[in-house]
Coordinates of C-alpha atoms in Angstrom, one line a residue:
X1 CA -22.1 11.5 13.9
X2 CA -21.0 15.3 13.7
X3 CA -22.3 17.6 11.3
X4 CA -19.6 20.1 9.4
X5 CA -22.1 21.5 6.8
X6 CA -25.4 21.5 5.4
X7 CA -26.7 22.3 2.2
X8 CA -29.9 22.4 0.8
X9 CA -30.3 22.7 -3.0
X10 CA -33.4 24.9 -4.4
X11 CA -34.4 24.5 -7.9
X12 CA -34.5 28.4 -9.0
X13 CA -35.6 27.7 -12.6
X14 CA -38.4 25.8 -14.7
X15 CA -38.0 22.6 -16.3
X16 CA -38.0 22.7 -19.9
X17 CA -39.7 20.3 -21.4
X18 CA -39.9 19.1 -25.5
X19 CA -43.0 18.5 -26.8
X20 CA -41.7 15.8 -28.7
X21 CA -43.4 11.8 -28.5
X22 CA -40.6 10.4 -27.4
X23 CA -40.2 12.5 -24.3
X24 CA -44.2 11.6 -23.3
X25 CA -43.7 8.3 -23.6
X26 CA -40.8 8.4 -20.9
X27 CA -42.6 10.0 -18.5
X28 CA -43.1 7.5 -15.8
X29 CA -46.0 7.6 -13.1
X30 CA -44.8 4.5 -11.5
X31 CA -41.8 6.7 -11.0
X32 CA -42.6 10.3 -9.8
X33 CA -39.8 11.6 -7.7
X34 CA -40.1 11.7 -4.1
X35 CA -40.5 15.0 -2.9
X36 CA -37.8 15.9 -0.1
X37 CA -35.6 12.7 -0.8
X38 CA -31.6 13.7 0.8
X39 CA -28.1 12.9 -0.5
X40 CA -26.0 12.5 2.6
X41 CA -22.0 12.6 2.7
X42 CA -19.7 10.5 4.8
X43 CA -16.4 10.6 5.2
X44 CA -14.6 7.4 5.6
X45 CA -15.0 7.5 9.4
X46 CA -18.6 7.8 9.4
X47 CA -18.8 11.3 9.7
X48 CA -21.2 12.9 8.1
X49 CA -20.3 16.4 5.9
X50 CA -22.6 17.8 4.6
X51 CA -26.8 16.8 4.0
X52 CA -28.5 18.0 0.3
X53 CA -32.5 18.6 0.0
X54 CA -33.8 18.1 -2.8
X55 CA -35.9 20.5 -4.1
X56 CA -39.6 19.7 -5.2
X57 CA -40.6 19.5 -9.1
X58 CA -36.4 19.0 -9.5
X59 CA -35.7 18.2 -13.0
X60 CA -34.2 15.1 -14.1
X61 CA -31.4 16.6 -15.3
X62 CA -30.9 18.0 -12.0
X63 CA -31.1 15.0 -10.4
X64 CA -28.3 13.7 -11.9
X65 CA -26.2 16.5 -11.5
X66 CA -26.6 16.3 -7.8
X67 CA -25.8 12.8 -7.8
X68 CA -22.5 13.4 -9.9
X69 CA -21.7 16.1 -7.6
X70 CA -21.7 14.3 -4.5
X71 CA -19.6 11.7 -5.5
X72 CA -17.3 14.4 -6.9
X73 CA -17.1 15.9 -3.1
X74 CA -16.8 12.7 -1.4
X75 CA -14.1 11.2 -4.1
X76 CA -12.1 14.4 -2.7
X77 CA -12.1 13.5 0.9
X78 CA -9.1 11.8 2.2
X79 CA -8.5 8.1 1.8
X80 CA -8.1 6.2 4.5
X81 CA -4.8 4.8 4.2
X82 CA -5.7 0.7 4.4
X83 CA -8.8 0.4 2.6
X84 CA -8.6 3.2 0.3
X85 CA -12.0 4.2 1.0
X86 CA -12.5 7.8 1.3
X87 CA -16.9 8.3 1.7
X88 CA -20.2 7.4 1.1
X89 CA -23.2 8.8 -0.7
X90 CA -26.4 7.9 1.2
X91 CA -29.8 8.3 -0.3
X92 CA -33.1 9.0 1.6
X93 CA -36.0 6.6 1.3
X94 CA -38.1 7.4 -1.7
X95 CA -37.7 7.9 -5.7
X96 CA -35.1 9.5 -7.2
X97 CA -35.6 10.2 -11.0
X98 CA -32.5 11.0 -12.8
X99 CA -32.0 11.3 -16.5
X100 CA -28.7 9.5 -18.5
X101 CA -26.3 8.1 -15.6
X102 CA -24.2 8.4 -12.1
X103 CA -20.8 8.0 -12.9
X104 CA -19.0 6.8 -9.7
X105 CA -14.8 8.1 -8.2
X106 CA -12.8 5.7 -6.7
X107 CA -12.9 5.2 -3.5
X108 CA -17.0 6.5 -3.0
X109 CA -19.2 4.0 -1.7
X110 CA -23.1 5.1 -3.1
X111 CA -25.8 3.3 -0.4
X112 CA -29.4 3.6 -0.1
X113 CA -31.9 3.7 3.1
X114 CA -32.7 0.3 4.5
X115 CA -36.3 0.0 6.9
X116 CA -37.5 -3.2 8.7
X117 CA -35.1 -5.1 6.5
X118 CA -36.1 -3.9 3.4
X119 CA -34.3 -1.1 0.6
X120 CA -36.1 1.3 0.1
X121 CA -34.3 3.6 -2.2
X122 CA -35.0 3.5 -5.5
X123 CA -33.5 5.0 -8.6
X124 CA -35.2 5.6 -12.0
X125 CA -33.6 6.7 -15.3
X126 CA -34.7 8.0 -18.3
X127 CA -32.7 6.9 -20.6
X128 CA -31.8 9.4 -23.6
X129 CA -28.2 9.9 -24.7
X130 CA -26.9 6.9 -22.6
X131 CA -29.2 4.5 -21.2
X132 CA -26.6 3.4 -18.5
X133 CA -27.7 4.2 -14.9
X134 CA -24.6 3.5 -13.1
X135 CA -21.2 3.6 -14.2
X136 CA -17.9 2.4 -12.8
X137 CA -14.7 3.7 -14.4
X138 CA -12.6 3.3 -11.9
X139 CA -11.0 0.9 -8.9
X140 CA -12.4 0.9 -4.6
X141 CA -15.7 1.4 -4.7
X142 CA -19.1 -0.3 -3.9
X143 CA -22.6 0.0 -4.2
X144 CA -25.5 -1.2 -1.6
X145 CA -29.2 -0.9 -0.8
X146 CA -30.5 0.4 -3.9
X147 CA -33.5 0.0 -6.1
X148 CA -32.2 0.6 -9.8
X149 CA -35.4 0.7 -12.5
X150 CA -34.9 0.6 -16.2
X151 CA -38.1 0.6 -17.3
X152 CA -38.2 -0.7 -19.8
X153 CA -40.6 -0.2 -22.6
X154 CA -43.0 -2.8 -22.9
X155 CA -45.0 -1.8 -25.5
X156 CA -44.5 -2.0 -29.3
X157 CA -44.3 2.2 -29.9
X158 CA -46.3 2.1 -33.1
X159 CA -49.3 -0.2 -32.7
X160 CA -49.1 -0.5 -28.5
X161 CA -49.2 -3.9 -28.2
X162 CA -47.2 -5.3 -25.2
X163 CA -43.8 -6.4 -26.4
X164 CA -40.4 -6.1 -24.7
X165 CA -37.1 -4.8 -26.3
X166 CA -33.5 -5.8 -26.3
X167 CA -31.3 -3.3 -26.2
X168 CA -27.0 -4.0 -25.7
X169 CA -26.9 -0.5 -24.0
X170 CA -29.4 -0.4 -21.3
X171 CA -27.6 -0.9 -18.4
X172 CA -28.1 -0.8 -14.9
X173 CA -24.6 -0.9 -13.8
X174 CA -21.7 -0.8 -16.0
X175 CA -18.5 -1.7 -14.5
X176 CA -15.4 -0.5 -16.9
X177 CA -13.0 1.7 -18.5
X178 CA -13.3 0.3 -21.7
X179 CA -15.0 2.3 -24.4
X180 CA -18.3 1.1 -24.9
X181 CA -19.2 3.3 -27.8
X182 CA -16.6 1.2 -29.8
X183 CA -16.8 -1.9 -31.8
X184 CA -15.0 -4.8 -31.1
X185 CA -12.7 -4.2 -34.3
X186 CA -11.9 -0.9 -33.2
X187 CA -11.1 -1.7 -29.4
X188 CA -8.5 -4.2 -30.9
X189 CA -5.6 -1.0 -30.5
X190 CA -7.5 -0.2 -27.3
X191 CA -7.1 -3.3 -25.5
X192 CA -3.5 -3.7 -23.2
X193 CA -0.9 -5.5 -25.5
X194 CA 0.7 -7.4 -22.7
X195 CA -0.6 -9.0 -19.3
X196 CA 1.3 -6.5 -16.8
X197 CA 0.1 -3.6 -18.7
X198 CA -3.3 -5.4 -18.7
X199 CA -3.4 -5.7 -14.7
X200 CA -2.7 -2.6 -14.4
X201 CA -5.6 -1.1 -16.2
X202 CA -8.6 -3.8 -15.2
X203 CA -10.5 -1.9 -12.8
X204 CA -10.3 -3.6 -9.3
X205 CA -11.5 -4.2 -5.6
X206 CA -15.5 -3.7 -6.5
X207 CA -18.8 -5.0 -4.8
X208 CA -22.3 -4.8 -5.7
X209 CA -23.8 -5.7 -3.1
X210 CA -28.1 -5.9 -1.9
X211 CA -29.1 -4.1 -5.2
X212 CA -32.3 -5.2 -7.0
X213 CA -32.4 -4.2 -10.3
X214 CA -35.2 -4.5 -12.9
X215 CA -36.2 -3.3 -16.3
X216 CA -32.9 -3.0 -18.1
X217 CA -33.3 -4.0 -22.8
X218 CA -29.8 -5.4 -22.1
X219 CA -27.8 -6.0 -19.0
X220 CA -28.5 -6.2 -15.2
X221 CA -24.6 -5.9 -14.6
X222 CA -22.3 -5.7 -17.4
X223 CA -18.4 -6.1 -16.5
X224 CA -15.3 -5.8 -19.5
X225 CA -11.7 -6.1 -18.3
X226 CA -12.2 -6.3 -14.3
X227 CA -9.9 -8.4 -12.1
X228 CA -11.8 -8.1 -8.3
X229 CA -15.2 -7.9 -8.4
X230 CA -17.8 -9.6 -5.7
X231 CA -21.3 -9.1 -6.7
X232 CA -23.5 -10.8 -3.4
X233 CA -26.9 -10.8 -1.2
X234 CA -26.9 -10.4 3.0
X235 CA -29.6 -13.0 2.5
X236 CA -28.1 -16.7 1.9
X237 CA -31.2 -18.5 2.6
X238 CA -33.9 -17.0 0.3
X239 CA -31.7 -15.0 -2.1
X240 CA -33.7 -12.2 -2.5
X241 CA -31.9 -9.0 -1.5
X242 CA -29.5 -9.3 -4.4
X243 CA -32.0 -9.5 -7.3
X244 CA -31.5 -8.6 -11.1
X245 CA -34.9 -9.3 -13.0
X246 CA -36.7 -8.7 -16.1
X247 CA -33.9 -7.8 -18.3
X248 CA -33.7 -7.5 -22.4
X249 CA -30.2 -9.9 -22.3
X250 CA -27.7 -10.6 -19.5
X251 CA -28.7 -10.7 -15.9
X252 CA -25.0 -10.5 -15.4
X253 CA -22.7 -10.6 -17.7
X254 CA -18.6 -10.3 -17.8
X255 CA -15.8 -10.5 -20.7
X256 CA -12.6 -10.6 -20.3
X257 CA -13.2 -10.2 -16.1
X258 CA -10.7 -12.0 -13.5
X259 CA -11.5 -12.6 -10.3
X260 CA -15.3 -12.3 -10.0
X261 CA -17.1 -14.1 -7.6
X262 CA -21.0 -13.7 -7.6
X263 CA -22.7 -15.3 -4.6
X264 CA -26.8 -15.2 -2.8
X265 CA -28.3 -13.1 -5.7
X266 CA -31.3 -14.3 -7.6
X267 CA -31.6 -13.8 -11.8
X268 CA -35.0 -14.7 -13.3
X269 CA -36.9 -13.3 -16.2
X270 CA -34.7 -12.9 -19.4
X271 CA -36.7 -11.7 -22.4
X272 CA -36.4 -11.6 -25.2
X273 CA -32.4 -12.2 -26.2
X274 CA -30.5 -11.3 -28.8
X275 CA -31.4 -12.9 -32.3
X276 CA -29.1 -14.9 -33.9
X277 CA -29.8 -16.7 -36.5
X278 CA -33.3 -18.5 -35.7
X279 CA -32.8 -18.2 -32.0
X280 CA -33.1 -15.4 -29.2
X281 CA -30.5 -15.8 -27.3
X282 CA -30.6 -14.3 -23.0
X283 CA -28.3 -15.4 -20.1
X284 CA -29.0 -15.9 -16.5
X285 CA -25.1 -15.1 -16.0
X286 CA -22.1 -16.0 -18.6
X287 CA -18.5 -15.2 -18.2
X288 CA -16.4 -15.0 -22.3
X289 CA -14.5 -12.4 -24.4
X290 CA -15.3 -10.3 -26.8
X291 CA -15.3 -12.1 -30.5
X292 CA -13.6 -10.7 -33.5
X293 CA -15.5 -10.6 -36.6
X294 CA -12.7 -12.8 -38.9
X295 CA -11.8 -16.2 -38.4
X296 CA -8.5 -15.3 -40.4
X297 CA -7.1 -12.5 -37.8
X298 CA -6.0 -15.2 -34.6
X299 CA -3.4 -12.0 -33.5
X300 CA -6.4 -9.5 -32.9
X301 CA -8.7 -12.2 -31.0
X302 CA -5.9 -12.6 -28.8
X303 CA -6.2 -9.0 -27.8
X304 CA -9.0 -10.3 -25.7
X305 CA -8.5 -12.6 -23.1
X306 CA -11.2 -15.3 -22.2
X307 CA -12.5 -14.5 -18.3
X308 CA -10.2 -16.4 -15.6
X309 CA -11.1 -17.2 -12.3
X310 CA -15.0 -16.6 -11.5
X311 CA -16.9 -18.7 -9.2
X312 CA -20.8 -18.7 -9.3
X313 CA -22.4 -19.7 -6.2
X314 CA -25.5 -20.3 -4.2
X315 CA -27.4 -18.7 -6.8
X316 CA -31.1 -18.8 -8.3
X317 CA -31.5 -17.9 -11.9
X318 CA -35.0 -18.9 -13.4
X319 CA -37.0 -18.0 -15.7
X320 CA -34.6 -18.0 -19.3
X321 CA -37.4 -19.7 -22.0
X322 CA -34.7 -19.1 -24.9
X323 CA -31.4 -20.0 -24.2
X324 CA -29.1 -20.3 -21.4
X325 CA -28.6 -19.7 -17.7
X326 CA -25.2 -19.9 -16.6
X327 CA -22.8 -20.0 -18.8
X328 CA -19.1 -19.9 -19.9
X329 CA -17.8 -19.8 -23.2
X330 CA -14.0 -19.7 -22.9
X331 CA -14.1 -19.4 -19.5
X332 CA -10.5 -20.6 -17.3
X333 CA -10.9 -21.6 -13.8
X334 CA -14.4 -21.3 -13.3
X335 CA -16.8 -23.0 -10.8
X336 CA -20.5 -23.4 -10.8
X337 CA -21.1 -24.9 -7.4
X338 CA -24.6 -24.6 -5.7
X339 CA -26.8 -23.0 -7.7
X340 CA -30.5 -23.3 -8.3
X341 CA -31.6 -23.5 -12.2
X342 CA -35.5 -23.3 -12.6
X343 CA -37.6 -23.0 -16.0
X344 CA -34.6 -22.6 -18.2
X345 CA -34.4 -24.1 -21.5
X346 CA -30.5 -24.9 -21.2
X347 CA -29.2 -24.7 -17.6
X348 CA -25.5 -25.0 -17.4
X349 CA -23.9 -24.5 -20.6
X350 CA -19.6 -24.3 -20.5
X351 CA -18.1 -24.5 -24.0
X352 CA -15.8 -22.0 -26.6
X353 CA -15.8 -19.6 -28.8
X354 CA -18.2 -20.0 -32.2
X355 CA -17.4 -18.5 -35.1
X356 CA -18.9 -18.4 -39.1
X357 CA -22.3 -18.7 -37.5
X358 CA -21.4 -22.1 -35.8
X359 CA -19.8 -23.8 -38.8
X360 CA -16.3 -23.5 -36.1
X361 CA -15.1 -23.1 -32.4
X362 CA -11.8 -22.6 -31.0
X363 CA -10.4 -21.3 -27.3
X364 CA -11.8 -24.3 -25.0
X365 CA -12.3 -23.8 -21.3
X366 CA -10.4 -25.0 -18.9
X367 CA -10.3 -25.9 -15.5
X368 CA -14.3 -26.1 -14.8
X369 CA -16.0 -27.3 -11.4
X370 CA -19.7 -28.0 -12.0
X371 CA -21.2 -29.0 -8.3
X372 CA -23.8 -29.3 -5.9
X373 CA -25.7 -27.4 -8.5
X374 CA -29.9 -28.3 -8.5
X375 CA -31.5 -28.1 -11.8
X376 CA -35.8 -28.2 -12.1
X377 CA -35.6 -29.5 -8.2
X378 CA -39.1 -30.5 -7.3
X379 CA -38.2 -31.7 -3.8
X380 CA -35.6 -30.3 -0.9
X381 CA -36.6 -31.5 2.3
X382 CA -40.6 -31.1 2.6
X383 CA -40.7 -28.2 -0.2
X384 CA -39.1 -28.1 -3.3
X385 CA -37.4 -24.8 -5.1
X386 CA -40.1 -23.6 -7.0
X387 CA -41.7 -23.3 -3.7
X388 CA -38.9 -21.9 -1.5
X389 CA -37.6 -19.4 -3.3
X390 CA -41.1 -18.3 -4.6
X391 CA -40.8 -19.6 -8.7
X392 CA -43.6 -20.5 -10.6
X393 CA -43.3 -23.8 -12.5
X394 CA -44.2 -22.7 -16.3
X395 CA -44.1 -24.3 -19.9
X396 CA -40.5 -23.6 -20.7
X397 CA -38.7 -26.9 -21.6
X398 CA -35.7 -27.9 -20.5
X399 CA -33.8 -29.7 -23.3
X400 CA -30.3 -30.2 -21.7
X401 CA -29.1 -30.0 -18.1
X402 CA -25.5 -29.6 -17.9
X403 CA -23.5 -29.4 -21.6
X404 CA -19.7 -29.2 -20.9
X405 CA -18.1 -28.9 -24.6
X406 CA -14.4 -27.6 -25.8
X407 CA -13.3 -26.4 -29.0
X408 CA -12.5 -27.8 -32.4
X409 CA -9.1 -26.0 -32.3
X410 CA -7.3 -24.2 -29.5
X411 CA -7.1 -20.5 -31.4
X412 CA -7.5 -19.2 -34.7
X413 CA -4.3 -20.7 -35.6
X414 CA -6.2 -23.9 -36.1
X415 CA -3.3 -26.2 -35.4
X416 CA -4.2 -28.2 -32.3
X417 CA -7.7 -29.6 -31.6
X418 CA -9.2 -27.6 -28.7
X419 CA -10.1 -30.2 -25.8
X420 CA -11.2 -28.8 -22.6
X421 CA -8.9 -30.2 -20.3
X422 CA -9.7 -30.9 -16.5
X423 CA -13.7 -30.7 -15.2
X424 CA -15.1 -31.8 -12.4
X425 CA -19.3 -32.3 -12.6
X426 CA -20.5 -34.1 -9.3
X427 CA -23.2 -34.0 -6.5
X428 CA -26.0 -32.2 -8.8
X429 CA -29.0 -32.9 -9.0
X430 CA -30.9 -32.6 -12.6
X431 CA -34.4 -33.5 -13.4
X432 CA -37.3 -33.5 -15.9
X433 CA -34.8 -32.6 -19.8
X434 CA -37.1 -33.0 -22.1
X435 CA -34.6 -34.0 -24.7
X436 CA -35.7 -33.6 -28.2
X437 CA -32.3 -35.4 -29.9
X438 CA -30.0 -38.6 -29.3
X439 CA -27.4 -36.4 -28.1
X440 CA -28.8 -34.6 -25.3
X441 CA -29.6 -35.8 -22.0
X442 CA -29.3 -34.8 -18.3
X443 CA -25.1 -34.5 -18.6
X444 CA -23.4 -34.1 -21.8
X445 CA -19.3 -34.3 -22.0
X446 CA -17.9 -33.4 -25.6
X447 CA -13.5 -33.1 -27.0
X448 CA -12.9 -32.8 -23.4
X449 CA -9.3 -34.2 -21.6
X450 CA -9.9 -35.3 -18.0
X451 CA -13.5 -35.1 -17.0
X452 CA -14.5 -36.6 -13.6
X453 CA -18.4 -37.3 -13.6
X454 CA -19.4 -38.7 -10.0
X455 CA -22.1 -38.8 -7.3
X456 CA -24.8 -37.2 -9.7
X457 CA -28.4 -37.5 -9.5
X458 CA -30.0 -37.6 -12.9
X459 CA -34.2 -38.7 -12.7
X460 CA -37.1 -38.5 -14.8
X461 CA -35.3 -37.3 -18.4
X462 CA -35.4 -38.4 -21.6
X463 CA -33.1 -40.3 -24.2
X464 CA -29.8 -40.3 -21.7
X465 CA -29.2 -39.8 -18.2
X466 CA -24.8 -39.2 -18.9
X467 CA -23.7 -38.8 -22.6
X468 CA -20.6 -39.3 -24.2
X469 CA -20.1 -37.2 -27.3
X470 CA -17.4 -37.8 -29.5
X471 CA -13.5 -37.0 -28.7
X472 CA -13.5 -37.8 -24.5
X473 CA -10.0 -38.7 -23.1
X474 CA -9.4 -40.2 -19.8
X475 CA -12.8 -39.8 -18.6
X476 CA -13.9 -41.1 -15.0
X477 CA -17.4 -41.6 -13.9
X478 CA -18.6 -43.1 -10.6
X479 CA -21.5 -43.8 -8.5
X480 CA -23.8 -41.3 -10.3
X481 CA -27.7 -42.3 -9.6
X482 CA -29.8 -42.3 -13.0
X483 CA -33.3 -42.9 -12.9
X484 CA -36.3 -43.1 -14.8
X485 CA -35.5 -42.2 -18.4
X486 CA -37.3 -42.3 -21.4
X487 CA -37.9 -41.8 -25.1
X488 CA -38.2 -38.9 -26.8
X489 CA -40.9 -38.2 -29.3
X490 CA -38.3 -39.9 -31.6
X491 CA -37.6 -43.4 -31.6
X492 CA -34.5 -43.5 -30.1
X493 CA -33.2 -46.0 -27.4
X494 CA -33.0 -44.5 -24.0
X495 CA -29.7 -45.1 -21.8
X496 CA -28.3 -44.3 -18.6
X497 CA -25.2 -44.1 -20.1
X498 CA -25.4 -42.8 -23.9
X499 CA -22.1 -43.5 -25.6
X500 CA -23.6 -41.3 -28.9
X501 CA -19.9 -40.3 -30.8
X502 CA -17.0 -41.9 -31.5
X503 CA -12.9 -41.5 -30.3
X504 CA -13.4 -41.5 -26.9
X505 CA -9.9 -42.2 -25.9
X506 CA -7.2 -43.1 -28.3
X507 CA -4.4 -40.4 -29.2
X508 CA -5.1 -37.0 -28.9
X509 CA -5.8 -35.8 -32.1
X510 CA -8.0 -38.6 -33.4
X511 CA -5.0 -39.3 -36.2
X512 CA -4.8 -43.2 -36.2
X513 CA -2.9 -43.3 -38.9
X514 CA -0.3 -41.1 -36.8
X515 CA -0.8 -42.6 -33.6
X516 CA -1.8 -45.6 -32.2
X517 CA -5.3 -45.8 -29.5
X518 CA -3.2 -46.2 -26.9
X519 CA -5.2 -44.3 -24.0
X520 CA -6.4 -46.7 -22.0
X521 CA -7.5 -44.8 -18.6
X522 CA -11.2 -43.6 -19.3
X523 CA -13.1 -46.0 -16.6
X524 CA -16.7 -46.2 -16.5
X525 CA -16.8 -47.8 -13.0
X526 CA -19.4 -50.0 -12.2
X527 CA -21.0 -49.2 -9.2
X528 CA -24.0 -46.5 -10.7
X529 CA -27.4 -47.2 -9.5
X530 CA -29.8 -47.3 -12.4
X531 CA -33.4 -47.8 -12.7
X532 CA -35.8 -47.4 -15.4
X533 CA -33.7 -46.6 -18.2
X534 CA -34.4 -48.4 -20.7
X535 CA -30.4 -50.0 -21.5
X536 CA -28.1 -49.2 -18.8
X537 CA -24.7 -48.3 -21.0
X538 CA -25.9 -48.3 -24.8
X539 CA -23.5 -47.6 -28.2
X540 CA -25.4 -46.0 -30.5
X541 CA -24.7 -47.6 -33.5
X542 CA -22.1 -46.4 -35.8
X543 CA -19.8 -45.1 -33.1
X544 CA -16.2 -46.3 -33.5
X545 CA -13.2 -46.3 -32.3
X546 CA -14.3 -46.2 -28.3
X547 CA -12.0 -47.5 -26.0
X548 CA -14.0 -48.0 -22.4
X549 CA -11.7 -49.8 -19.8
X550 CA -12.7 -53.3 -18.2
X551 CA -15.1 -52.2 -15.6
X552 CA -18.1 -52.5 -17.6
X553 CA -19.7 -55.8 -18.7
X554 CA -19.1 -55.0 -22.7
X555 CA -20.3 -58.3 -24.8
X556 CA -17.3 -59.9 -26.8
X557 CA -19.4 -59.7 -30.1
X558 CA -19.3 -56.0 -29.5
X559 CA -19.0 -54.7 -33.7
X560 CA -17.5 -51.4 -34.5
X561 CA -15.4 -50.8 -30.9
X562 CA -11.6 -51.8 -30.0
X563 CA -12.9 -52.7 -26.8
X564 CA -10.1 -54.3 -23.3
X565 CA -10.5 -57.7 -22.5
X566 CA -13.5 -58.1 -20.2
X567 CA -13.3 -59.0 -16.5
X568 CA -14.5 -62.5 -16.3
X569 CA -17.0 -62.1 -14.6
X570 CA -18.3 -60.1 -17.8
X571 CA -17.1 -62.9 -20.4
X572 CA -20.5 -64.8 -20.2
X573 CA -22.6 -61.9 -19.3
X574 CA -26.3 -62.2 -21.2
X575 CA -28.0 -59.9 -19.7
X576 CA -27.4 -56.9 -22.4
X577 CA -27.1 -54.4 -20.0
X578 CA -24.6 -52.6 -22.1
X579 CA -24.2 -52.7 -26.0
X580 CA -24.3 -51.4 -29.3
X581 CA -28.0 -51.2 -30.8
X582 CA -28.5 -54.1 -33.1
X583 CA -31.2 -52.1 -35.6

């Protein structure tokens, strides 16, 4: 490599310290800066253009200034015509302790050093005026081979007792050009007014690879109004090269994000989350859109489009005891595939956006694929996922496995019912679901249209293997294996397939006074495998207007059901494998 220029940064003035308790508490002996660390600048041809050496006793503000100067310098290098890349800022082995944030520029990559296959460059941030470590506000750039340590507070400032904190704006990497100091209501006027303007203003072509993010009270990675972000690890087997751990709210969270891929990453240890009502909500990976504070302004809410075209594939999400592992609220064209979820209360959740403290929902998701995921798997080959990925099994109770639901309305105009249209749930393994209520189980669907549930394995769970709640149209179930379903502590009747709600099939809006019950295409095939499930198929007492096909044996005296003619071989069925409860 050609060396064009070498610069050594000497700090000629003493650092100024303020004798405040907050400053004293911010000092972190575990993240002392390493003497002699260097910053190298390369152009897009990988030619070394400049080397800067941080002087001993550099202040945190001078380190930040050196970072931003390096990024700005590379952003002025000539641009590669094909890739748009201008060059790389390469950090040496060691600890870089910086104040506030690093601002990335278009065409620049920020990279750390790797030795013997391990990242050996750490950036620690002393959070003061702005607690984000790396801000990405322009397109075409990358972050690679870094450890970002937010050093979140771990003890009560008054009592000194151990605790962890939640603060939304404490973030490892923030990818957005949207002003984060403004409220959602204030941003209504800032968001683009149409799709064309919006697409032009989204940040594009951003890659985060082999980055370890730990100790942030809000997000590991936050994305908003982007189009084309890849977050990935180079280790597809153990998934340890890209990891996000010890996070207060969400490992990876996106709003109005398009074309995002997350692959070969581990997201774990999420606590305590944001307090919403009586629960603490935290997420492993979640995509949604901003929610306005009123249910009376559909026009304002429409300014914040849902996330679209999201791929979450081959990741590990673990240790979220209070809330959700992988989630989308109102996402469009979303696929959750081949992921492993462990020690999580609600592993996979798909739903609309809730308003008025959950009393009303709108903006249902559309076109969802949930395939090949493993939830609480104890056995893969000769070892279980807990052993394979080094996750210690704890006492977290998983209350639902895969929960998919539409919404009460399509939007805030409240004119149409909000069906989730087109969802495929297949080839998943779900285990150890300790459902506490009769409507929960291994896989549940609610307010869906054109749902396919096939080739899943559900075992060692409470109450239901697969459960229909209300208003599911054109559902198809086939070739599922459901083993060992028990009762929870409550006296519910357990079932392999539980029909726990009404209006499954029928017309689109469930208004039988204007349209008859005519949708006859819900198919529960007679090819499932059941073992120790109590009732194979059970209709909850009180559920009505369920139109099911004739491929299952339903006794002709079934009460409160509008059923199709039975197949001849079912007319004399006396096994009562599927029937409405008589209690």
